[in-house]
Coordinates of C-alpha atoms in Angstrom, one line a residue:
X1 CA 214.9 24.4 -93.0
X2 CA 215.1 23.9 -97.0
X3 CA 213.0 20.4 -96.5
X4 CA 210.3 22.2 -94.2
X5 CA 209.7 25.1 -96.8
X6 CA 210.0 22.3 -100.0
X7 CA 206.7 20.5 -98.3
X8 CA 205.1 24.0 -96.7
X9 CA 205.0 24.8 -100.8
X10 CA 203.8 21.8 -101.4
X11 CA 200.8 21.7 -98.8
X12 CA 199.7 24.9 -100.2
X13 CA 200.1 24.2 -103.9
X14 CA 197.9 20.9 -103.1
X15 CA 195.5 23.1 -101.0
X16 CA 194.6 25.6 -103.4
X17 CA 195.6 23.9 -107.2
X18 CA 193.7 23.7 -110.3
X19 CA 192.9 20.5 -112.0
X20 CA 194.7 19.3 -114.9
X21 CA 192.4 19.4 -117.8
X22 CA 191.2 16.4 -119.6
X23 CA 188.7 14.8 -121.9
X24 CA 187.0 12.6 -119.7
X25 CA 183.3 14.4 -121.2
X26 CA 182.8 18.0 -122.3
X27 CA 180.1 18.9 -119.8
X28 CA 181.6 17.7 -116.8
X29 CA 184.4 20.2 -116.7
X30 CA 185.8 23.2 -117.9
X31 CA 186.5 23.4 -121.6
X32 CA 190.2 22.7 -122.1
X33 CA 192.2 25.5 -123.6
X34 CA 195.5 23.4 -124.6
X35 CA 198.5 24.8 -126.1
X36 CA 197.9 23.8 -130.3
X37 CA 200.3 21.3 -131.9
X38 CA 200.8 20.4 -135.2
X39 CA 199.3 17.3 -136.9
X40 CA 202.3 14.9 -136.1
X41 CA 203.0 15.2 -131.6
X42 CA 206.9 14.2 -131.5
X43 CA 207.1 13.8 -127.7
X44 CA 203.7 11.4 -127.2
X45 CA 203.4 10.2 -123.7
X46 CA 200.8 9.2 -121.4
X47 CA 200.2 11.9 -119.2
X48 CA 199.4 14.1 -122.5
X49 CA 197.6 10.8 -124.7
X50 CA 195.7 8.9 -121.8
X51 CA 195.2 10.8 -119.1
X52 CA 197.4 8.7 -117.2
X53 CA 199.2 10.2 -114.0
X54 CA 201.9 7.6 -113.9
X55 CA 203.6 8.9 -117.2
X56 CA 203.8 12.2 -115.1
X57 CA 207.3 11.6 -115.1
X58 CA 207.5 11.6 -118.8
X59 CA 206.1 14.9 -119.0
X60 CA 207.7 17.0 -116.6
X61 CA 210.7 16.3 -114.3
X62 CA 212.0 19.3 -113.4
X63 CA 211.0 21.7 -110.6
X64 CA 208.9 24.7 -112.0
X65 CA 206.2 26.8 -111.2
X66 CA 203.5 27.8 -114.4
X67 CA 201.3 31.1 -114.6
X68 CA 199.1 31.2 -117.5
X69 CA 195.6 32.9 -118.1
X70 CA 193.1 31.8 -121.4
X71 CA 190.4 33.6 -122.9
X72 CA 187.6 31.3 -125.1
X73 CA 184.9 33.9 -127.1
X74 CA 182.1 32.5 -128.6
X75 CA 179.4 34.1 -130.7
X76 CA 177.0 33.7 -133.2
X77 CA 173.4 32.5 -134.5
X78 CA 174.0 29.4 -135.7
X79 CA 174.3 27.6 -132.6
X80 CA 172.8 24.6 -130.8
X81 CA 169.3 25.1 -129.3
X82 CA 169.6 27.1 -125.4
X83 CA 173.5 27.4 -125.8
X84 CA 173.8 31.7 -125.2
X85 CA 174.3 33.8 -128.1
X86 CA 177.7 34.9 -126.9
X87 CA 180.3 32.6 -124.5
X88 CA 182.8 34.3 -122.8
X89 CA 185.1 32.2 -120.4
X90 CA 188.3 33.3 -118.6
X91 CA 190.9 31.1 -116.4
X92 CA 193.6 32.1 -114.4
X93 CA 195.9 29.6 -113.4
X94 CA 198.7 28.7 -111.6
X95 CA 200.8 25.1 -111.3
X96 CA 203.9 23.9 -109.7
X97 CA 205.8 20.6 -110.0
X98 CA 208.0 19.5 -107.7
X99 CA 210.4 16.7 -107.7
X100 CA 210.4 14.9 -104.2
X101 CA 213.0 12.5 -104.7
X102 CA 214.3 10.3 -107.5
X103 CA 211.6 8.3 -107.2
X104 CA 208.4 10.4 -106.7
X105 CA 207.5 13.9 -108.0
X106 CA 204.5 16.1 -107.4
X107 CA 202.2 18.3 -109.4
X108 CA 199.2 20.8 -108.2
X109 CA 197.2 23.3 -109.9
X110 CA 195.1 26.5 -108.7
X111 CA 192.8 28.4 -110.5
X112 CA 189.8 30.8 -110.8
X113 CA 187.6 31.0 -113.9
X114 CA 184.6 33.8 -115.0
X115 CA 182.1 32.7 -117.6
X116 CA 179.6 34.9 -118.9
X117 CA 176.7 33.6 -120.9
X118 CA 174.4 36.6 -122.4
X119 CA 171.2 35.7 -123.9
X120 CA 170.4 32.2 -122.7
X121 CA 167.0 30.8 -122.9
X122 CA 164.9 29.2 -120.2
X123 CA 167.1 26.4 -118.9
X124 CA 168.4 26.9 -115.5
X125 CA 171.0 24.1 -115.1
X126 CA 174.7 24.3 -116.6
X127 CA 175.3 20.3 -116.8
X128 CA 174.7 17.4 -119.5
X129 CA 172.2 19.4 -121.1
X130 CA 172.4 16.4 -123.8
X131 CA 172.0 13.3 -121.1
X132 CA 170.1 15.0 -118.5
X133 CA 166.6 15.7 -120.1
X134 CA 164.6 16.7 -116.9
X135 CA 165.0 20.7 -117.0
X136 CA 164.0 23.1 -114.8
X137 CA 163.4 26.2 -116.6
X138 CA 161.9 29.7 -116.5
X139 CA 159.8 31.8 -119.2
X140 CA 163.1 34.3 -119.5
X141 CA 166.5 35.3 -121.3
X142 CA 168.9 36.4 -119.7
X143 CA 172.9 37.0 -118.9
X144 CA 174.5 33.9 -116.7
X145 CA 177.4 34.9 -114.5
X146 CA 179.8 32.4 -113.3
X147 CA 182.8 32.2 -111.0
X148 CA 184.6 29.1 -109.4
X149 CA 187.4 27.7 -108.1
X150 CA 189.7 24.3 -109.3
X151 CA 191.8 22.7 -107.3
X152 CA 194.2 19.5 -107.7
X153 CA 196.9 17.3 -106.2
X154 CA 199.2 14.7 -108.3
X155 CA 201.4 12.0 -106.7
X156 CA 203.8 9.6 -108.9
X157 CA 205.9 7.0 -108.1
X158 CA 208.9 5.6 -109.8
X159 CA 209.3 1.2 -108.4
X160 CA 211.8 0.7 -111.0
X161 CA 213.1 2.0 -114.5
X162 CA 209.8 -0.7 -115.9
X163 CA 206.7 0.5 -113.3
X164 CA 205.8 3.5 -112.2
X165 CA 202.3 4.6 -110.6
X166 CA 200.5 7.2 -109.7
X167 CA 197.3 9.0 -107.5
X168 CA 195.3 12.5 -107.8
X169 CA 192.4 14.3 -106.7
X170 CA 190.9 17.2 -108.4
X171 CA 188.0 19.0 -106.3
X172 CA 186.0 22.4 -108.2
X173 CA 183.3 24.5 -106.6
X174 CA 181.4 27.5 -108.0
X175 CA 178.2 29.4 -108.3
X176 CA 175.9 30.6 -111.1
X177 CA 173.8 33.2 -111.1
X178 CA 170.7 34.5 -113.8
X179 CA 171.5 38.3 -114.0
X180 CA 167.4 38.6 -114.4
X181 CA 164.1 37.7 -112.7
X182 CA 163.9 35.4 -111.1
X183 CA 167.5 35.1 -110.5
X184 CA 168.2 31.1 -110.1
X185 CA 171.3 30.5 -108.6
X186 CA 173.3 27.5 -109.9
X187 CA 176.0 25.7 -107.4
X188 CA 178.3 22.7 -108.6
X189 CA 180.7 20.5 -106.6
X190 CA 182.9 18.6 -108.2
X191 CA 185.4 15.5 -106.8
X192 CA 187.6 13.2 -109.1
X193 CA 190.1 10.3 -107.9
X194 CA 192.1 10.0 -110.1
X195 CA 194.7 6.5 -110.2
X196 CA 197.5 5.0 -112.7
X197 CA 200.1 2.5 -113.5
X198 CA 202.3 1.9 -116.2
X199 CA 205.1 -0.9 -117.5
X200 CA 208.0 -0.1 -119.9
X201 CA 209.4 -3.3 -121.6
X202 CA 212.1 -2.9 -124.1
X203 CA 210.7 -1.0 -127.3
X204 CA 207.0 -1.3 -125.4
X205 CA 204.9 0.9 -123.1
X206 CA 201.5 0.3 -121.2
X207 CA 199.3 1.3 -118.9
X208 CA 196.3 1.6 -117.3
X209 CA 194.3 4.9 -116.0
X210 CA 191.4 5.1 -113.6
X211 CA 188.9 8.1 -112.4
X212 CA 186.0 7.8 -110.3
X213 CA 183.6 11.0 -110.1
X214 CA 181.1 12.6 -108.2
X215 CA 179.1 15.7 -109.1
X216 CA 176.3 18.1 -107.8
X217 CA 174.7 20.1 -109.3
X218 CA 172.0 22.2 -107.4
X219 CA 169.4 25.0 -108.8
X220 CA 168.1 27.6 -106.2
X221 CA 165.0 29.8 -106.5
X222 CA 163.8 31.8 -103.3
X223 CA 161.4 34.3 -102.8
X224 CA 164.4 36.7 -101.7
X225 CA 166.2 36.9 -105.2
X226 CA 162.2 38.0 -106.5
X227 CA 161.3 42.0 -107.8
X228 CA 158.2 43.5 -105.9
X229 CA 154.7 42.3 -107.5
X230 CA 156.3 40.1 -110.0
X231 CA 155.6 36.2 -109.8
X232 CA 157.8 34.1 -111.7
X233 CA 156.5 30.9 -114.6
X234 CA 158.3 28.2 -114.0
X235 CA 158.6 24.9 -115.9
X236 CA 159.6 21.0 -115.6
X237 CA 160.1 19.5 -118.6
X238 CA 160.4 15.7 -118.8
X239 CA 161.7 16.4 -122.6
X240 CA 159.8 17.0 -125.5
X241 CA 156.7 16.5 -124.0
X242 CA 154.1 19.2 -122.0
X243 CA 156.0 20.5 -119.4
X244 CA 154.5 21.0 -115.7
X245 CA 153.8 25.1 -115.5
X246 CA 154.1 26.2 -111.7
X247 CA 152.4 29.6 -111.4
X248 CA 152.9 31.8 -109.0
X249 CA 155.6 29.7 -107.1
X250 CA 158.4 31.2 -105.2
X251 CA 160.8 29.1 -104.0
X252 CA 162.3 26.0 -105.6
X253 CA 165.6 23.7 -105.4
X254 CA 166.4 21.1 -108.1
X255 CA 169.4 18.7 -107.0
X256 CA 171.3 16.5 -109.8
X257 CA 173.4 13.5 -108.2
X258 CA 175.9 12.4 -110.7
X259 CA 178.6 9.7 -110.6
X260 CA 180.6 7.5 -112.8
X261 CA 184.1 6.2 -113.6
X262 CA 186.3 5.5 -116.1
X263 CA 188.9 2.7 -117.0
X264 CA 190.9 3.0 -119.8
X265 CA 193.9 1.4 -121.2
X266 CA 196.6 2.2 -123.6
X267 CA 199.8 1.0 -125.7
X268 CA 203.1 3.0 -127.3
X269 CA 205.3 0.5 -129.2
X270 CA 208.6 1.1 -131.3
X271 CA 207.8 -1.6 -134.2
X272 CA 211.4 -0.6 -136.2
X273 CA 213.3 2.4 -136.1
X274 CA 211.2 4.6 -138.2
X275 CA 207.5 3.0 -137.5
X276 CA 205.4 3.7 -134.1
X277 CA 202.3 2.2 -132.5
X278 CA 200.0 4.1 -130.6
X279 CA 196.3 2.7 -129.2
X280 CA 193.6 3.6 -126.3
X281 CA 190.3 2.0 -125.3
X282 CA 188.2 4.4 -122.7
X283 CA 184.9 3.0 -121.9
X284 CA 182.7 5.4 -119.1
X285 CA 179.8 4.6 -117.4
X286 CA 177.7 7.2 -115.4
X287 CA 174.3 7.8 -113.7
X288 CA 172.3 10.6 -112.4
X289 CA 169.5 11.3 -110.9
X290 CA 167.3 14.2 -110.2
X291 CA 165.1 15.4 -107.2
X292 CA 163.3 18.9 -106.2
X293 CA 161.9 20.0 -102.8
X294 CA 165.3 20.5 -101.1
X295 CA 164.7 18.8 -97.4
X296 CA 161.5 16.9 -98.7
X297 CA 162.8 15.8 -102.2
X298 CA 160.7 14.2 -105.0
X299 CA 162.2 12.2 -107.5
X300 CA 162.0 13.7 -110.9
X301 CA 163.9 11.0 -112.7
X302 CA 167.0 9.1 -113.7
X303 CA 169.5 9.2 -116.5
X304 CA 172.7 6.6 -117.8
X305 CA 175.5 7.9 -120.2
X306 CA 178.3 5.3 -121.6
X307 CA 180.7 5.7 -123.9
X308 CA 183.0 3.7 -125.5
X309 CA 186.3 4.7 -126.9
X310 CA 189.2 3.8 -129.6
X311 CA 192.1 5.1 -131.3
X312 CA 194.7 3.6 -133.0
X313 CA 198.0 5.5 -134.6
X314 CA 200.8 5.2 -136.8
X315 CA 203.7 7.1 -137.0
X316 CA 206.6 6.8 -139.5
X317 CA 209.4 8.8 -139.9
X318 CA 210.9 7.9 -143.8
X319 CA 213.8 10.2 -143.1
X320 CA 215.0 13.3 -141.2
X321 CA 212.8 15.6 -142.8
X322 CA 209.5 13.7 -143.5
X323 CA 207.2 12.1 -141.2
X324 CA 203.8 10.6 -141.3
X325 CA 201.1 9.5 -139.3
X326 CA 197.9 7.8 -140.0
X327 CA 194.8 7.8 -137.5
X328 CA 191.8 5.9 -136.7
X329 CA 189.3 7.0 -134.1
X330 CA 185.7 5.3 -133.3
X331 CA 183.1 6.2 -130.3
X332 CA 180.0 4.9 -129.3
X333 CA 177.6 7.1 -127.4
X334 CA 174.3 5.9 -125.6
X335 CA 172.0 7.0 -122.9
X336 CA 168.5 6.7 -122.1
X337 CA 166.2 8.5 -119.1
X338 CA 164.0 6.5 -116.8
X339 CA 161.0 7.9 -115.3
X340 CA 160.7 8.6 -111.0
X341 CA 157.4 6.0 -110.3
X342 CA 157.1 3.7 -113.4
X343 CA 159.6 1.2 -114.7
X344 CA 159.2 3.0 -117.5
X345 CA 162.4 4.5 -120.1
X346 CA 161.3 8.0 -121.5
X347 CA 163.6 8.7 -123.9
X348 CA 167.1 7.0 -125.8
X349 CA 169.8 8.2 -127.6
X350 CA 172.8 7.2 -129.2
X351 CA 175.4 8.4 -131.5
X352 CA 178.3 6.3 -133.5
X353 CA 181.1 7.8 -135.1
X354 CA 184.3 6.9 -137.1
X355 CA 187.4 9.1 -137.9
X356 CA 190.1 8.6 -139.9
X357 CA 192.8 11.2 -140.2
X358 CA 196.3 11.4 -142.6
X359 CA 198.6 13.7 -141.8
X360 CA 202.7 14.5 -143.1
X361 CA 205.1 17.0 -141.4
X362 CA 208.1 17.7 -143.8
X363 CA 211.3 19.7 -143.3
X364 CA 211.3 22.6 -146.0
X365 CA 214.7 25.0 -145.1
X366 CA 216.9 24.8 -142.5
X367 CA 214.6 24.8 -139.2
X368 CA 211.2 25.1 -141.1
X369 CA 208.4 22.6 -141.2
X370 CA 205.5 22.0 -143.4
X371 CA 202.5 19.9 -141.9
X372 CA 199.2 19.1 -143.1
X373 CA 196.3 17.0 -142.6
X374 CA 193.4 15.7 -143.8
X375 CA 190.3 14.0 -141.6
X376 CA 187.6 12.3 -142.7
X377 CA 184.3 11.5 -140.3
X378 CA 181.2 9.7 -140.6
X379 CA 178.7 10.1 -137.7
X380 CA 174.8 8.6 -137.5
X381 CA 172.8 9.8 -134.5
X382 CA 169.4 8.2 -133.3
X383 CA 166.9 10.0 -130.8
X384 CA 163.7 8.9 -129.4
X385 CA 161.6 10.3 -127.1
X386 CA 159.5 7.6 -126.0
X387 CA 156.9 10.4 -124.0
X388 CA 155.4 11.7 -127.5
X389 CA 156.1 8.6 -129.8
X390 CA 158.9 10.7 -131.7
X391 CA 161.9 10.1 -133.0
X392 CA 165.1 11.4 -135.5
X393 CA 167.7 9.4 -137.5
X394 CA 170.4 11.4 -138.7
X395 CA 173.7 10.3 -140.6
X396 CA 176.5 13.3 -142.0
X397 CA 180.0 13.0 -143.5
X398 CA 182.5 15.4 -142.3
X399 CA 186.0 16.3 -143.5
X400 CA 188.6 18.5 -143.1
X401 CA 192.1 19.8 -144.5
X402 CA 194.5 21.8 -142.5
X403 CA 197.9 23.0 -143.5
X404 CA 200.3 25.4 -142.0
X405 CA 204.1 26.0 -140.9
X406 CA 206.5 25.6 -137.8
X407 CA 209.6 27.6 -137.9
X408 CA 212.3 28.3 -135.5
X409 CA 213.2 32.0 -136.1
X410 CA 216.7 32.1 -133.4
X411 CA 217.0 29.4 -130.3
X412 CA 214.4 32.0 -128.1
X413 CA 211.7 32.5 -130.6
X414 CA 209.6 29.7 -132.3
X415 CA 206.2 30.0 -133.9
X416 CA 203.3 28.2 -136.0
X417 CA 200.9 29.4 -138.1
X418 CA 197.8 26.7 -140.5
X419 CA 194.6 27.2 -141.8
X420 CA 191.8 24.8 -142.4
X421 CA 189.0 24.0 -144.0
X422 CA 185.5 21.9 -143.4
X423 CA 183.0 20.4 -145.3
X424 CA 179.7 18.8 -143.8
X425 CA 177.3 16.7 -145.9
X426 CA 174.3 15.1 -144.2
X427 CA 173.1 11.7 -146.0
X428 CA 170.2 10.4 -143.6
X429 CA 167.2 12.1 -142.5
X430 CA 164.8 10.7 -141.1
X431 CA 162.4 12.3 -138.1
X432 CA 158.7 11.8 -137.5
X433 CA 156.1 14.1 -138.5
X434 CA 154.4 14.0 -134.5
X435 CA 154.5 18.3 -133.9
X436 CA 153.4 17.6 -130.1
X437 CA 154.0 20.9 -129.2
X438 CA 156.4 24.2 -129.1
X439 CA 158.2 22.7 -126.5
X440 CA 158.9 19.6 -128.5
X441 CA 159.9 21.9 -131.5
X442 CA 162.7 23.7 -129.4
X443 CA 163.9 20.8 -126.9
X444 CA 163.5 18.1 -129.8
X445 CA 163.3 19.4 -133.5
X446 CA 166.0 22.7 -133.2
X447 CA 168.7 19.8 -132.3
X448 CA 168.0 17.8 -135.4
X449 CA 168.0 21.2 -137.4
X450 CA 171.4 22.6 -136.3
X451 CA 172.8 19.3 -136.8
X452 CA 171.9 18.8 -140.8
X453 CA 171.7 22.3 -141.7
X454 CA 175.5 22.3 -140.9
X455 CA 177.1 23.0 -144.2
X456 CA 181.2 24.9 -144.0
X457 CA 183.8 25.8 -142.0
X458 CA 186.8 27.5 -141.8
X459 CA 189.6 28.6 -139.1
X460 CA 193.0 29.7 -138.7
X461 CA 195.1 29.4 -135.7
X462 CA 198.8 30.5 -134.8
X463 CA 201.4 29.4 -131.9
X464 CA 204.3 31.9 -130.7
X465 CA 206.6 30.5 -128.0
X466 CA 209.5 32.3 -125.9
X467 CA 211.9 30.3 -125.1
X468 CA 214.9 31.5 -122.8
X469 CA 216.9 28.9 -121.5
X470 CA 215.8 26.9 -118.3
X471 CA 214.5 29.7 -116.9
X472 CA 211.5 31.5 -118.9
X473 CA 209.2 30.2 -121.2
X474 CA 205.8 31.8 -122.6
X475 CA 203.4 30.6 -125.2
X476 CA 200.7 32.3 -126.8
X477 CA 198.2 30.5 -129.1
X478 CA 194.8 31.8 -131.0
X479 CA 192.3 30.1 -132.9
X480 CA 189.2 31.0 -135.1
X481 CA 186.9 29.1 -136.6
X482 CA 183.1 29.9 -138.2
X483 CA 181.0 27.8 -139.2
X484 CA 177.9 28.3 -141.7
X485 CA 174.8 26.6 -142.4
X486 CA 173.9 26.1 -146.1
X487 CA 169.7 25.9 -145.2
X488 CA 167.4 28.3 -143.2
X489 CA 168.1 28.7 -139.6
X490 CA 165.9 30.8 -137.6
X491 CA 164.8 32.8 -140.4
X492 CA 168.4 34.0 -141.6
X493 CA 171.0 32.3 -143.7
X494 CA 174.6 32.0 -143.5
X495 CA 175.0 32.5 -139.6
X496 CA 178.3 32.2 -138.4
X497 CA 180.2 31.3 -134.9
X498 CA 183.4 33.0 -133.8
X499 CA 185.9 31.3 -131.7
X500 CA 188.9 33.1 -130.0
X501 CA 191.2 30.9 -127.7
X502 CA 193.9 32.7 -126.0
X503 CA 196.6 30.9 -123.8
X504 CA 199.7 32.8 -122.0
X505 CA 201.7 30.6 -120.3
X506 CA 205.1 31.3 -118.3
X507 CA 207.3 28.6 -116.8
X508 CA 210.0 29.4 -113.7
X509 CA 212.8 27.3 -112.7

C-alpha cells in the first residue's frame, strides 16, 4: 500500500510539474526568479552550475515537497524599443523530490504563471523578438494578458559512487491575449528533453549535459475578436525596411517553428586544499522559421541563432574566514535571417562579450560575513540589415561593485543584505546615416539608442531565510535596481527602471 501511494504521487507530480528554470536563452522561457547568493556559492554543483540532471543527487536527496510563489515588477521609460512600459509577472509553484531507491531519485515541478504587459506597442508575438525579425504587428498599444501552465519530470541514476546519469522532460502551454482591437491571441507550446551524465574521480568532477527543444509559437487574428465597423491595419515587417500594410483584413494566423539543442560540458576540480577549479563550455544552435495563412501557409522567412559559451572559476579559501574567487566569462552571439523565395540573407547580427569578475567573502564576528565584488565587462555588438543597406557598430565597458552582509542571527533565522553599483561607458559608435523610414527608426535605430545612451545603475537586494529543523524552511528575497541614461531618450532625461523580485519558498519533509 505505502509503494502504491509513493508512485500514485509520483505519477501526478510528473503529470502536472513545473519546469526547473534555467539559462538555456532568456526568450525561450520564463524569466528565472532564483533564490540570491552572495558572490562566493560554497555548495557548487552541477545541477545548480550546468544544468546538468545527473548532479541531481548533489543537490537534493532528501524526500520533500516545495511551495513557493515570485513576483518580478518592471517599470519605467528607459527601456528597450516595444518591451511594455510596465512588466508584471507572477508564478506559483509547487515541487516534490522523491527518493526512489539508493540508486535513483525523482524530481517534478507544477506551476501557473500571469504576466501582464500594459502599454506595448505594435508587435504581436512574445518570442526572440531579437533573432526573429519577421513581425506581425498592428497600428495599436495596448495591455497583454498572459496565463500558462509548466510542467516537468526528472529521473537520476546512481551506477556507482563515480557515474551517475540522468533524463527529463519539461512541457509549457499558454495563451496571450491583446486587451484591445483587434485582440490577437498569442499561443505557445513548449517541449524540452533534457539528458546528463557525470564521472567523479578522486579530487575531480565532469560531466556532460544535453537539451533538445521544440517550440510554437502561433498569432491568431479572426473576425470574431473584431468591434462593429472597425477594420483593423495590420503590418509584416521583414525588419527595418517598408513593411507590407494589409487594410481592411480580418483574419490572420502567423506560425513560428523553432528548434535547437544544446551540448555543454563542464569540470569541478580540488587543485589543493584551499584552491578550486571550476569551467563550462555551452554552445547552442537553433532555427526558425515563419509561415502565415494557417491551413494554406506562405513562407515568410527563416532565422539561425548560435551561441557560444565559457566560464572559468577560481576559488581559494586562505583561511577559515576569508575566501576568494576570481571569474572569467566570454559569449559569442550570432544570427542572421534568410528570406522565403531568394537565397538571399536579410539581415546579421552578432554580439561578443568578455567578463571578468573578483570577488572576497570574509568572516567579520562570530557568524557574520562580509562579501563583495567587483565585475568588469566589455561588449561590441554589430547589426546589419542587409534590406536597406544599413548597419550599427557598437562597443561599451561595463562595471560593477557590490557589497553587503550574511549573518546568522540564532540557528532558525538567517539573512543577507548588499548594494551595488554600475557604470556603463560606450567607446564605439558607428551606424549609417541611411533614415529609410519610421519603421527603420523604431525597429532599427531605438535599439542602437537604448544601448549607448545607457549611462548608471544602482540596486539593492536582501535574503531572509527560516530555517526550522528538517521540517520547515522559507526564503524570501527582493531586489531593485534602476538604471538611467546620461543622453536624451524619447524626449526626457534621466528615465529610470524599477525591478522588484519576490520569492517565498517553503520546504516539507
Amino acid at each position: 500500500m505505502k509503494k502504491s501511494i509513493t508512485y500514485i504521487a509520483i505519477l501526478f507530480s510528473f503529470s502536472v510539474s513545473l519546469a526547473q528554470w534555467t539559462q538555456l536563452q532568456p526568450e525561450l522561457l520564463l524569466k528565472p526568479m532564483p533564490v540570491l547568493l552572495d558572490s562566493v556559492h560554497a555548495g557548487v554543483n552541477f545541477y545548480d552550475f550546468a544544468g546538468n540532471i545527473a548532479g541531481l543527487f548533489e543537490d537534493e536527496h532528501h524526500f520533500s515537497l516545495w511551495a513557493g510563489s515570485g513576483i518580478d515588477y518592471t517599470d519605467g521609460g528607459y527601456r528597450l524599443p516595444f518591451e511594455p512600459t510596465i512588466r508584471n509577472d507572477q508564478q506559483y509553484t509547487v515541487r516534490l523530490v522523491k527518493p526512489l531507491t539508493e540508486r535513483n531519485i525523482f524530481k517534478g515541478y507544477f506551476g501557473y504563471h500571469h504576466n501582464i504587459d500594459q502599454s506595448l506597442l505594435w508587435i504581436h508575438q512574445n518570442r526572440l523578438s531579437q533573432v526573429n525579425p519577421f513581425v506581425l504587428a498592428d497600428s495599436s498599444r495596448g495591455t497583454f494578458v498572459l496565463d500558462g501552465l509548466f510542467w516537468s519530470g526528472e529521473w537520476a541514476h546512481k551506477f556507482n559512487r563515480h557515474w551517475q546519469s540522468g533524463i527529463g522532460v519539461y512541457y509549457n502551454v499558454d495563451h496571450r491575449l491583446k486587451q484591445v482591437f483587434p485582440k490577437p491571441e498569442d499561443r505557445h507550446r513548449d517541449v524540452h528533453f533534457r539528458a546528463g551524465i557525470q564521472n567523479s574521480y578522486r579530487k575531480w568532477r565532469w560531466g556532460i549535459a544535453f537539451r533538445y527543444f521544440d517550440e510554437q509559437e502561433k498569432v491568431i487574428i479572426t473576425k470574431y475578436n473584431l468591434q462593429q465597423n472597425l477594420t483593423p491595419v495590420l503590418y509584416k515587417f521583414r525588419y527595418a525596411d517598408l513593411p507590407v500594410v494589409l487594410l481592411g483584413k480580418t483574419s490572420e494566423e502567423r506560425l513560428i517553428n523553432y528548434h535547437g539543442a544544446l551540448v555543454a560540458g563542464h569540470f569541478l576540480a580540488k587543485i589543493r586544499n584551499h584552491l578550486r577549479a571550476l569551467g563550462n563550455l555551452r554552445y547552442i544552435t537553433s532555427s526558425g522559421k515563419v509561415e502565415d495563412g494557417g491551413s494554406s501557409p506562405l513562407p515568410q522567412g527563416t532565422f539561425d541563432w548560435q551561441v557560444w559559451n565559457a566560464r572559468a572559476q577560481f576559488s581559494l579559501r586562505k583561511s577559515q574566514k576569508t575566501e576568494w574567487v576570481l571569474r572569467y566569462d566570454f559569449r559569442y552571439e550570432s544570427s542572421k535571417s534568410q528570406h522565403p523565395d531568394f537565397s538571399i540573407t536579410t539581415g546579421k547580427r552578432t554580439n561578443v562579450t568578455h567578463a571578468i569578475m573578483l570577488g572576497v567573502k570574509q568572516k567579520v564576528k562570530g557568524k557574520s560575513f562580509l562579501f563583495a565584488d567587483a565585475t568588469y565587462q566589455r561588449s561590441r555588438e554589430q547589426e546589419k540589415d542587409l534590406m536597406t543597406e544599413n548597419f550599427y557598430d557598437l562597443g561599451y565597458h561595463w562595471a560593477s561593485v557590490r557589497l553587503g552582509i550574511s549573518t546568522r542571527a540564532s540557528k532558525w533565522w538567517s539573512s543577507s543584505a548588499w548594494i551595488n553599483l554600475q557604470r556603463y561607458i560606450t567607446f564605439r559608435e558607428r551606424i549609417s546615416g541611411n533614415q529609410y523610414s519610421e519603421f527603420f527608426q523604431a525597429l532599427f535605430l531605438n535599439r542602437f539608442s537604448y544601448l549607448s545612451n545607457r549611462s548608471f545603475g544602482i540596486g539593492a537586494g536582501f535574503q531572509v531565510t527560516y530555517h526550522y529543523g528538517p521540517m520547515f524552511d522559507a526564503v524570501l528575497t527582493g531586489q531593485f535596481l534602476s538604471q538611467s541614461g546620461g543622453k536624451e531618450w524619447n524626449g526626457s532625461k534621466y528615465l529610470h527602471n524599477q525591478f522588484l523580485n519576490i520569492c517565498l519558498k517553503f520546504y516539507i519533509i
